[in-house]
PDB file of C-alpha atoms in Angstrom:
ATOM      1  CA  MET A   1      -2.398 -28.353   3.457  1.00  0.00           C
ATOM      2  CA  ASN A   2      -1.591 -25.704   0.854  1.00  0.00           C
ATOM      3  CA  LEU A   3       0.725 -22.951   2.172  1.00  0.00           C
ATOM      4  CA  LEU A   4      -1.555 -20.349   0.592  1.00  0.00           C
ATOM      5  CA  ARG A   5      -4.325 -21.435   2.956  1.00  0.00           C
ATOM      6  CA  ILE A   6      -2.048 -21.377   5.987  1.00  0.00           C
ATOM      7  CA  ASN A   7      -0.455 -17.985   5.437  1.00  0.00           C
ATOM      8  CA  LYS A   8      -2.608 -14.954   6.242  1.00  0.00           C
ATOM      9  CA  ILE A   9      -1.023 -12.844   3.500  1.00  0.00           C
ATOM     10  CA  ALA A  10      -1.640 -12.982  -0.252  1.00  0.00           C
ATOM     11  CA  SER A  11       0.858 -14.951  -2.297  1.00  0.00           C
ATOM     12  CA  ILE A  12       3.338 -12.678  -4.058  1.00  0.00           C
ATOM     13  CA  THR A  13       2.491 -12.940  -7.752  1.00  0.00           C
ATOM     14  CA  ILE A  14       2.051 -10.518 -10.649  1.00  0.00           C
ATOM     15  CA  LEU A  15      -1.618 -10.270  -9.658  1.00  0.00           C
ATOM     16  CA  PHE A  16      -0.540  -9.211  -6.152  1.00  0.00           C
ATOM     17  CA  TRP A  17       1.469  -6.294  -7.538  1.00  0.00           C
ATOM     18  CA  LEU A  18      -1.315  -5.237  -9.903  1.00  0.00           C
ATOM     19  CA  LEU A  19      -3.760  -5.214  -6.988  1.00  0.00           C
ATOM     20  CA  LYS A  20      -1.262  -3.283  -4.841  1.00  0.00           C
ATOM     21  CA  ILE A  21      -0.767  -0.597  -7.515  1.00  0.00           C
ATOM     22  CA  VAL A  22      -4.499  -0.130  -8.093  1.00  0.00           C
ATOM     23  CA  ALA A  23      -5.129  -0.105  -4.322  1.00  0.00           C
ATOM     24  CA  THR A  24      -2.530   2.618  -3.826  1.00  0.00           C
ATOM     25  CA  THR A  25      -3.998   4.689  -6.652  1.00  0.00           C
ATOM     26  CA  LEU A  26      -7.434   4.308  -5.082  1.00  0.00           C
ATOM     27  CA  GLY A  27      -6.041   5.268  -1.674  1.00  0.00           C
ATOM     28  CA  GLU A  28      -4.669   8.508  -3.109  1.00  0.00           C
ATOM     29  CA  THR A  29      -7.830   9.542  -4.947  1.00  0.00           C
ATOM     30  CA  LEU A  30     -10.189   8.413  -2.178  1.00  0.00           C
ATOM     31  CA  GLY A  31      -8.114  10.129   0.506  1.00  0.00           C
ATOM     32  CA  ASP A  32      -8.158  13.378  -1.477  1.00  0.00           C
ATOM     33  CA  TYR A  33     -11.895  12.975  -2.053  1.00  0.00           C
ATOM     34  CA  ILE A  34     -12.570  12.755   1.690  1.00  0.00           C
ATOM     35  CA  SER A  35     -10.295  15.564   2.843  1.00  0.00           C
ATOM     36  CA  MET A  36     -10.334  17.927  -0.143  1.00  0.00           C
ATOM     37  CA  THR A  37     -13.369  17.337  -2.379  1.00  0.00           C
ATOM     38  CA  LEU A  38     -15.727  16.898   0.582  1.00  0.00           C
ATOM     39  CA  ASP A  39     -13.722  19.616   2.394  1.00  0.00           C
ATOM     40  CA  LEU A  40     -13.635  17.650   5.657  1.00  0.00           C
ATOM     41  CA  GLY A  41      -9.996  18.470   6.331  1.00  0.00           C
ATOM     42  CA  TYR A  42      -7.046  16.185   7.023  1.00  0.00           C
ATOM     43  CA  LEU A  43      -7.680  15.612  10.733  1.00  0.00           C
ATOM     44  CA  THR A  44     -11.278  14.558  10.111  1.00  0.00           C
ATOM     45  CA  GLY A  45     -10.061  12.481   7.189  1.00  0.00           C
ATOM     46  CA  ILE A  46      -7.597  10.725   9.488  1.00  0.00           C
ATOM     47  CA  ALA A  47     -10.370  10.016  12.003  1.00  0.00           C
ATOM     48  CA  ILE A  48     -12.689   8.534   9.350  1.00  0.00           C
ATOM     49  CA  THR A  49     -10.060   6.431   7.607  1.00  0.00           C
ATOM     50  CA  ALA A  50      -8.477   5.299  10.895  1.00  0.00           C
ATOM     51  CA  VAL A  51     -11.830   3.882  12.031  1.00  0.00           C
ATOM     52  CA  LEU A  52     -12.179   2.025   8.728  1.00  0.00           C
ATOM     53  CA  PHE A  53      -8.607   0.753   8.942  1.00  0.00           C
ATOM     54  CA  LEU A  54      -9.043  -0.518  12.511  1.00  0.00           C
ATOM     55  CA  ALA A  55     -12.364  -2.193  11.665  1.00  0.00           C
ATOM     56  CA  PHE A  56     -11.029  -3.935   8.549  1.00  0.00           C
ATOM     57  CA  ALA A  57      -7.741  -4.866  10.250  1.00  0.00           C
ATOM     58  CA  TYR A  58      -9.572  -6.330  13.271  1.00  0.00           C
ATOM     59  CA  HIS A  59     -11.634  -8.578  11.011  1.00  0.00           C
ATOM     60  CA  GLN A  60      -8.558  -9.575   9.008  1.00  0.00           C
ATOM     61  CA  VAL A  61      -6.407 -10.400  12.037  1.00  0.00           C
ATOM     62  CA  ARG A  62      -9.177 -12.529  13.553  1.00  0.00           C
ATOM     63  CA  SER A  63      -9.571 -14.594  10.400  1.00  0.00           C
ATOM     64  CA  LYS A  64      -7.853 -17.981  10.319  1.00  0.00           C
ATOM     65  CA  LYS A  65      -6.691 -17.903   6.702  1.00  0.00           C
ATOM     66  CA  TYR A  66      -6.081 -15.614   3.771  1.00  0.00           C
ATOM     67  CA  GLN A  67      -9.333 -14.043   2.584  1.00  0.00           C
ATOM     68  CA  PRO A  68      -8.782 -11.886  -0.523  1.00  0.00           C
ATOM     69  CA  ILE A  69     -11.547  -9.326  -0.009  1.00  0.00           C
ATOM     70  CA  SER A  70     -10.740  -8.842   3.682  1.00  0.00           C
ATOM     71  CA  PHE A  71      -6.994  -8.590   3.023  1.00  0.00           C
ATOM     72  CA  TRP A  72      -7.283  -6.055   0.203  1.00  0.00           C
ATOM     73  CA  LEU A  73      -9.810  -3.944   2.077  1.00  0.00           C
ATOM     74  CA  VAL A  74      -7.147  -3.450   4.749  1.00  0.00           C
ATOM     75  CA  ILE A  75      -4.566  -2.570   2.080  1.00  0.00           C
ATOM     76  CA  ILE A  76      -6.949   0.031   0.607  1.00  0.00           C
ATOM     77  CA  ALA A  77      -7.623   1.378   4.111  1.00  0.00           C
ATOM     78  CA  THR A  78      -3.890   1.772   4.796  1.00  0.00           C
ATOM     79  CA  THR A  79      -3.323   3.616   1.528  1.00  0.00           C
ATOM     80  CA  THR A  80      -6.262   5.941   2.177  1.00  0.00           C
ATOM     81  CA  LEU A  81      -5.231   6.581   5.785  1.00  0.00           C
ATOM     82  CA  GLY A  82      -1.641   6.989   4.594  1.00  0.00           C
ATOM     83  CA  THR A  83      -2.747   9.770   2.256  1.00  0.00           C
ATOM     84  CA  GLU A  84      -4.417  11.615   5.130  1.00  0.00           C
ATOM     85  CA  ILE A  85      -1.455  11.121   7.472  1.00  0.00           C
ATOM     86  CA  SER A  86       1.076  12.354   4.915  1.00  0.00           C
ATOM     87  CA  ASP A  87      -0.985  15.417   3.981  1.00  0.00           C
ATOM     88  CA  PHE A  88      -1.645  16.193   7.656  1.00  0.00           C
ATOM     89  CA  ILE A  89       2.100  16.118   8.427  1.00  0.00           C
ATOM     90  CA  ASP A  90       2.896  18.400   5.505  1.00  0.00           C
ATOM     91  CA  ARG A  91      -0.046  20.783   5.267  1.00  0.00           C
ATOM     92  CA  SER A  92      -1.471  20.906   8.778  1.00  0.00           C
ATOM     93  CA  LEU A  93       1.713  20.510  10.827  1.00  0.00           C
ATOM     94  CA  HIS A  94       3.745  22.323   8.121  1.00  0.00           C
ATOM     95  CA  LEU A  95       6.665  19.924   8.472  1.00  0.00           C
ATOM     96  CA  GLY A  96       7.033  19.471   4.716  1.00  0.00           C
ATOM     97  CA  TYR A  97       7.249  16.329   2.598  1.00  0.00           C
ATOM     98  CA  THR A  98      11.015  15.972   3.102  1.00  0.00           C
ATOM     99  CA  LEU A  99      10.860  15.815   6.893  1.00  0.00           C
ATOM    100  CA  GLY A 100       7.582  13.913   6.688  1.00  0.00           C
ATOM    101  CA  SER A 101       9.228  11.261   4.516  1.00  0.00           C
ATOM    102  CA  VAL A 102      12.130  10.980   6.982  1.00  0.00           C
ATOM    103  CA  ILE A 103       9.763  10.573   9.952  1.00  0.00           C
ATOM    104  CA  LEU A 104       7.664   7.921   8.218  1.00  0.00           C
ATOM    105  CA  PHE A 105      10.750   6.101   6.936  1.00  0.00           C
ATOM    106  CA  ALA A 106      12.088   5.978  10.490  1.00  0.00           C
ATOM    107  CA  GLY A 107       8.755   4.566  11.673  1.00  0.00           C
ATOM    108  CA  LEU A 108       8.920   1.858   9.008  1.00  0.00           C
ATOM    109  CA  LEU A 109      12.499   0.926   9.896  1.00  0.00           C
ATOM    110  CA  ILE A 110      11.678   0.741  13.614  1.00  0.00           C
ATOM    111  CA  THR A 111       8.682  -1.501  12.921  1.00  0.00           C
ATOM    112  CA  LEU A 112      10.701  -3.826  10.689  1.00  0.00           C
ATOM    113  CA  PHE A 113      13.511  -3.886  13.269  1.00  0.00           C
ATOM    114  CA  ILE A 114      11.104  -4.919  16.045  1.00  0.00           C
ATOM    115  CA  TRP A 115       9.558  -7.522  13.756  1.00  0.00           C
ATOM    116  CA  HIS A 116      12.950  -8.983  12.793  1.00  0.00           C
ATOM    117  CA  ARG A 117      14.236  -8.906  16.368  1.00  0.00           C
ATOM    118  CA  LYS A 118      11.236 -10.885  17.589  1.00  0.00           C
ATOM    119  CA  TYR A 119      10.803 -13.344  14.713  1.00  0.00           C
ATOM    120  CA  LYS A 120      14.301 -13.359  13.130  1.00  0.00           C
ATOM    121  CA  SER A 121      12.741 -12.626   9.748  1.00  0.00           C
ATOM    122  CA  ILE A 122      10.457 -10.076   8.066  1.00  0.00           C
ATOM    123  CA  GLU A 123       9.342 -12.486   5.373  1.00  0.00           C
ATOM    124  CA  VAL A 124       5.614 -12.171   4.645  1.00  0.00           C
ATOM    125  CA  ALA A 125       5.229 -15.804   3.542  1.00  0.00           C
ATOM    126  CA  THR A 126       5.442 -16.912   7.182  1.00  0.00           C
ATOM    127  CA  ILE A 127       2.676 -14.782   8.714  1.00  0.00           C
ATOM    128  CA  THR A 128       0.356 -17.273  10.380  1.00  0.00           C
ATOM    129  CA  GLU A 129      -0.221 -15.688  13.794  1.00  0.00           C
ATOM    130  CA  SER A 130      -1.931 -12.543  15.009  1.00  0.00           C
ATOM    131  CA  ASN A 131       1.005 -10.782  16.693  1.00  0.00           C
ATOM    132  CA  LYS A 132       3.189 -11.066  13.615  1.00  0.00           C
ATOM    133  CA  GLU A 133       0.323  -9.956  11.392  1.00  0.00           C
ATOM    134  CA  ILE A 134      -0.226  -6.842  13.524  1.00  0.00           C
ATOM    135  CA  LEU A 135       3.421  -5.894  12.948  1.00  0.00           C
ATOM    136  CA  PHE A 136       2.892  -6.498   9.233  1.00  0.00           C
ATOM    137  CA  TRP A 137      -0.060  -4.102   9.094  1.00  0.00           C
ATOM    138  CA  ILE A 138       1.810  -1.443  11.073  1.00  0.00           C
ATOM    139  CA  ALA A 139       4.668  -1.749   8.571  1.00  0.00           C
ATOM    140  CA  VAL A 140       2.193  -1.547   5.684  1.00  0.00           C
ATOM    141  CA  LEU A 141       0.630   1.599   7.136  1.00  0.00           C
ATOM    142  CA  PHE A 142       4.029   3.251   7.552  1.00  0.00           C
ATOM    143  CA  SER A 143       5.140   2.195   4.060  1.00  0.00           C
ATOM    144  CA  ASN A 144       1.973   3.498   2.417  1.00  0.00           C
ATOM    145  CA  SER A 145       2.153   6.772   4.347  1.00  0.00           C
ATOM    146  CA  LEU A 146       5.823   7.058   3.379  1.00  0.00           C
ATOM    147  CA  GLY A 147       5.000   6.336  -0.256  1.00  0.00           C
ATOM    148  CA  THR A 148       2.440   9.113  -0.296  1.00  0.00           C
ATOM    149  CA  ALA A 149       4.888  11.608   1.195  1.00  0.00           C
ATOM    150  CA  PHE A 150       7.636  10.571  -1.205  1.00  0.00           C
ATOM    151  CA  GLY A 151       5.311  10.818  -4.203  1.00  0.00           C
ATOM    152  CA  ASP A 152       4.353  14.346  -3.187  1.00  0.00           C
ATOM    153  CA  TYR A 153       8.041  15.087  -2.530  1.00  0.00           C
ATOM    154  CA  LEU A 154       8.825  14.248  -6.168  1.00  0.00           C
ATOM    155  CA  SER A 155       6.180  16.651  -7.472  1.00  0.00           C
ATOM    156  CA  ASP A 156       6.213  19.454  -4.881  1.00  0.00           C
ATOM    157  CA  VAL A 157       9.901  19.530  -3.896  1.00  0.00           C
ATOM    158  CA  VAL A 158      11.840  18.037  -6.819  1.00  0.00           C
ATOM    159  CA  GLY A 159       9.489  19.621  -9.345  1.00  0.00           C
ATOM    160  CA  PHE A 160       8.498  16.595 -11.420  1.00  0.00           C
ATOM    161  CA  SER A 161       5.126  16.597 -13.120  1.00  0.00           C
ATOM    162  CA  TYR A 162       2.693  13.942 -11.871  1.00  0.00           C
ATOM    163  CA  LEU A 163       3.312  11.827 -14.959  1.00  0.00           C
ATOM    164  CA  GLN A 164       7.082  12.219 -14.602  1.00  0.00           C
ATOM    165  CA  GLY A 165       6.857  11.182 -10.950  1.00  0.00           C
ATOM    166  CA  ALA A 166       4.884   8.088 -11.938  1.00  0.00           C
ATOM    167  CA  MET A 167       7.481   7.273 -14.595  1.00  0.00           C
ATOM    168  CA  VAL A 168      10.377   7.669 -12.124  1.00  0.00           C
ATOM    169  CA  THR A 169       8.785   5.393  -9.524  1.00  0.00           C
ATOM    170  CA  SER A 170       7.757   2.847 -12.171  1.00  0.00           C
ATOM    171  CA  ALA A 171      11.376   2.787 -13.375  1.00  0.00           C
ATOM    172  CA  ILE A 172      12.499   2.013  -9.801  1.00  0.00           C
ATOM    173  CA  ILE A 173       9.931  -0.797  -9.607  1.00  0.00           C
ATOM    174  CA  LEU A 174      11.181  -2.243 -12.914  1.00  0.00           C
ATOM    175  CA  LEU A 175      14.737  -2.048 -11.580  1.00  0.00           C
ATOM    176  CA  VAL A 176      13.687  -4.034  -8.504  1.00  0.00           C
ATOM    177  CA  VAL A 177      12.090  -6.648 -10.782  1.00  0.00           C
ATOM    178  CA  ALA A 178      15.323  -6.886 -12.782  1.00  0.00           C
ATOM    179  CA  LEU A 179      17.351  -7.261  -9.583  1.00  0.00           C
ATOM    180  CA  HIS A 180      15.004 -10.048  -8.494  1.00  0.00           C
ATOM    181  CA  TYR A 181      15.545 -12.083 -11.653  1.00  0.00           C
ATOM    182  CA  LEU A 182      19.157 -11.200 -12.458  1.00  0.00           C
ATOM    183  CA  THR A 183      20.874 -11.048  -9.082  1.00  0.00           C
ATOM    184  CA  LYS A 184      20.997 -12.901  -5.790  1.00  0.00           C
ATOM    185  CA  ILE A 185      20.027  -9.886  -3.682  1.00  0.00           C
ATOM    186  CA  ASN A 186      17.894 -10.888  -0.697  1.00  0.00           C
ATOM    187  CA  GLU A 187      14.322 -11.395  -1.888  1.00  0.00           C
ATOM    188  CA  VAL A 188      12.784 -10.112   1.349  1.00  0.00           C
ATOM    189  CA  PHE A 189      14.692  -6.832   0.985  1.00  0.00           C
ATOM    190  CA  LEU A 190      13.565  -6.523  -2.643  1.00  0.00           C
ATOM    191  CA  PHE A 191       9.958  -7.254  -1.648  1.00  0.00           C
ATOM    192  CA  TRP A 192       9.841  -4.401   0.853  1.00  0.00           C
ATOM    193  CA  LEU A 193      11.621  -2.097  -1.579  1.00  0.00           C
ATOM    194  CA  ALA A 194       9.010  -2.818  -4.245  1.00  0.00           C
ATOM    195  CA  PHE A 195       6.214  -2.626  -1.671  1.00  0.00           C
ATOM    196  CA  VAL A 196       7.270   0.865  -0.633  1.00  0.00           C
ATOM    197  CA  PHE A 197       7.767   2.206  -4.156  1.00  0.00           C
ATOM    198  CA  THR A 198       4.456   0.947  -5.532  1.00  0.00           C
ATOM    199  CA  ARG A 199       2.861   3.487  -3.191  1.00  0.00           C
ATOM    200  CA  PRO A 200       4.482   6.656  -4.599  1.00  0.00           C
ATOM    201  CA  PHE A 201       3.683   5.323  -8.070  1.00  0.00           C
ATOM    202  CA  GLY A 202       0.037   5.081  -7.045  1.00  0.00           C
ATOM    203  CA  ALA A 203       0.192   8.489  -5.376  1.00  0.00           C
ATOM    204  CA  THR A 204       1.664  10.265  -8.396  1.00  0.00           C
ATOM    205  CA  PHE A 205      -0.531   8.387 -10.855  1.00  0.00           C
ATOM    206  CA  GLY A 206      -3.594   9.164  -8.735  1.00  0.00           C
ATOM    207  CA  ASP A 207      -2.657  12.851  -8.779  1.00  0.00           C
ATOM    208  CA  PHE A 208      -2.109  12.614 -12.543  1.00  0.00           C
ATOM    209  CA  LEU A 209      -5.695  11.358 -12.902  1.00  0.00           C
ATOM    210  CA  THR A 210      -7.296  13.980 -10.661  1.00  0.00           C
ATOM    211  CA  LYS A 211      -5.305  17.218 -10.820  1.00  0.00           C
ATOM    212  CA  PRO A 212      -6.254  20.034 -13.248  1.00  0.00           C
ATOM    213  CA  ILE A 213      -4.895  19.946 -16.789  1.00  0.00           C
ATOM    214  CA  ALA A 214      -3.062  23.213 -16.115  1.00  0.00           C
ATOM    215  CA  LYS A 215      -1.072  21.407 -13.408  1.00  0.00           C
ATOM    216  CA  GLY A 216      -0.273  18.413 -15.599  1.00  0.00           C
ATOM    217  CA  GLY A 217      -3.213  16.195 -14.643  1.00  0.00           C
ATOM    218  CA  LEU A 218      -6.170  14.734 -16.519  1.00  0.00           C
ATOM    219  CA  ASP A 219      -8.748  16.527 -14.332  1.00  0.00           C
ATOM    220  CA  LEU A 220     -10.959  13.448 -13.913  1.00  0.00           C
ATOM    221  CA  GLY A 221     -11.864  14.476 -10.381  1.00  0.00           C
ATOM    222  CA  THR A 222     -11.281  12.484  -7.195  1.00  0.00           C
ATOM    223  CA  LEU A 223     -14.699  10.803  -7.224  1.00  0.00           C
ATOM    224  CA  GLN A 224     -14.549   9.696 -10.855  1.00  0.00           C
ATOM    225  CA  ALA A 225     -10.961   8.447 -10.501  1.00  0.00           C
ATOM    226  CA  SER A 226     -11.910   6.562  -7.323  1.00  0.00           C
ATOM    227  CA  VAL A 227     -14.850   4.877  -9.060  1.00  0.00           C
ATOM    228  CA  ILE A 228     -12.600   3.804 -11.942  1.00  0.00           C
ATOM    229  CA  SER A 229     -10.039   2.394  -9.502  1.00  0.00           C
ATOM    230  CA  ILE A 230     -12.761   0.535  -7.587  1.00  0.00           C
ATOM    231  CA  LEU A 231     -14.017  -1.051 -10.807  1.00  0.00           C
ATOM    232  CA  VAL A 232     -10.516  -2.161 -11.803  1.00  0.00           C
ATOM    233  CA  MET A 233      -9.902  -3.446  -8.272  1.00  0.00           C
ATOM    234  CA  THR A 234     -13.146  -5.436  -8.408  1.00  0.00           C
ATOM    235  CA  VAL A 235     -12.120  -7.134 -11.655  1.00  0.00           C
ATOM    236  CA  LEU A 236      -8.678  -8.017 -10.298  1.00  0.00           C
ATOM    237  CA  LEU A 237     -10.197  -9.321  -7.055  1.00  0.00           C
ATOM    238  CA  TYR A 238     -12.499 -11.565  -9.079  1.00  0.00           C
ATOM    239  CA  PHE A 239      -9.447 -13.221 -10.612  1.00  0.00           C
ATOM    240  CA  GLU A 240      -7.761 -13.454  -7.197  1.00  0.00           C
ATOM    241  CA  VAL A 241     -10.789 -15.146  -5.631  1.00  0.00           C
ATOM    242  CA  HIS A 242     -11.143 -17.476  -8.636  1.00  0.00           C
ATOM    243  CA  LYS A 243      -7.443 -18.383  -8.406  1.00  0.00           C
ATOM    244  CA  LEU A 244      -7.802 -19.187  -4.709  1.00  0.00           C
ATOM    245  CA  LYS A 245     -10.882 -21.373  -5.267  1.00  0.00           C
ATOM    246  CA  SER A 246      -9.190 -23.279  -8.080  1.00  0.00           C
ATOM    247  CA  THR A 247      -6.071 -24.007  -6.022  1.00  0.00           C
ATOM    248  CA  PRO A 248      -6.257 -27.719  -5.053  1.00  0.00           C
ATOM    249  CA  LYS A 249      -6.203 -28.520  -1.351  1.00  0.00           C
ATOM    250  CA  GLN A 250      -3.432 -30.727  -0.125  1.00  0.00           C
TER     251      GLN A 250
END
């Protein structure tokens, strides 16, 4: 049987990374739409997005194989919930993006440590059981929350514009790609490095789309930017589903 149909996680291809970037951009704009545009607040935003995350994750974990729509709905839910968590830590608890990033980074490291201690590997190509997949989604939630905090750290603490922040994080992603092809650095380490840094790219790019022109954004608005991201995500998912259907069974 094809490994793609055994593993519960999407195969790591260029399409995977494109979907991840668009999903993280959508998570930023949709999270801001819920908490800021609708003026529901960060705590209410966390409650709403946490329910969605748990519902989508429950369906995904119970499935017996990789299902593109189910999988990417959970990714979108983690990026949206991650936006609310990061903003709640900074703006409601007043801990700041620096300390918030440290806390979330520690949570990610602890999760990966527990995962590695139990399964001797944190490779995503071997996730075929529920307990391991739950650890994967916890790590994803921490990484996407961390990415949001770090993206805001670049703009609010370091002082980069939203476009500059997106350029910095995209440069880091390109460096990881170069390291993948030009060196023998552990591929699992590089995967998680890229996975984390695609989130701040999405966060800063999402802010670039939605923030006022006076603050260096395009002022598209959170709703309009979210709709655009959903449309792009839909197109990419079409190709992902088509690729899966055309993969011959073995």
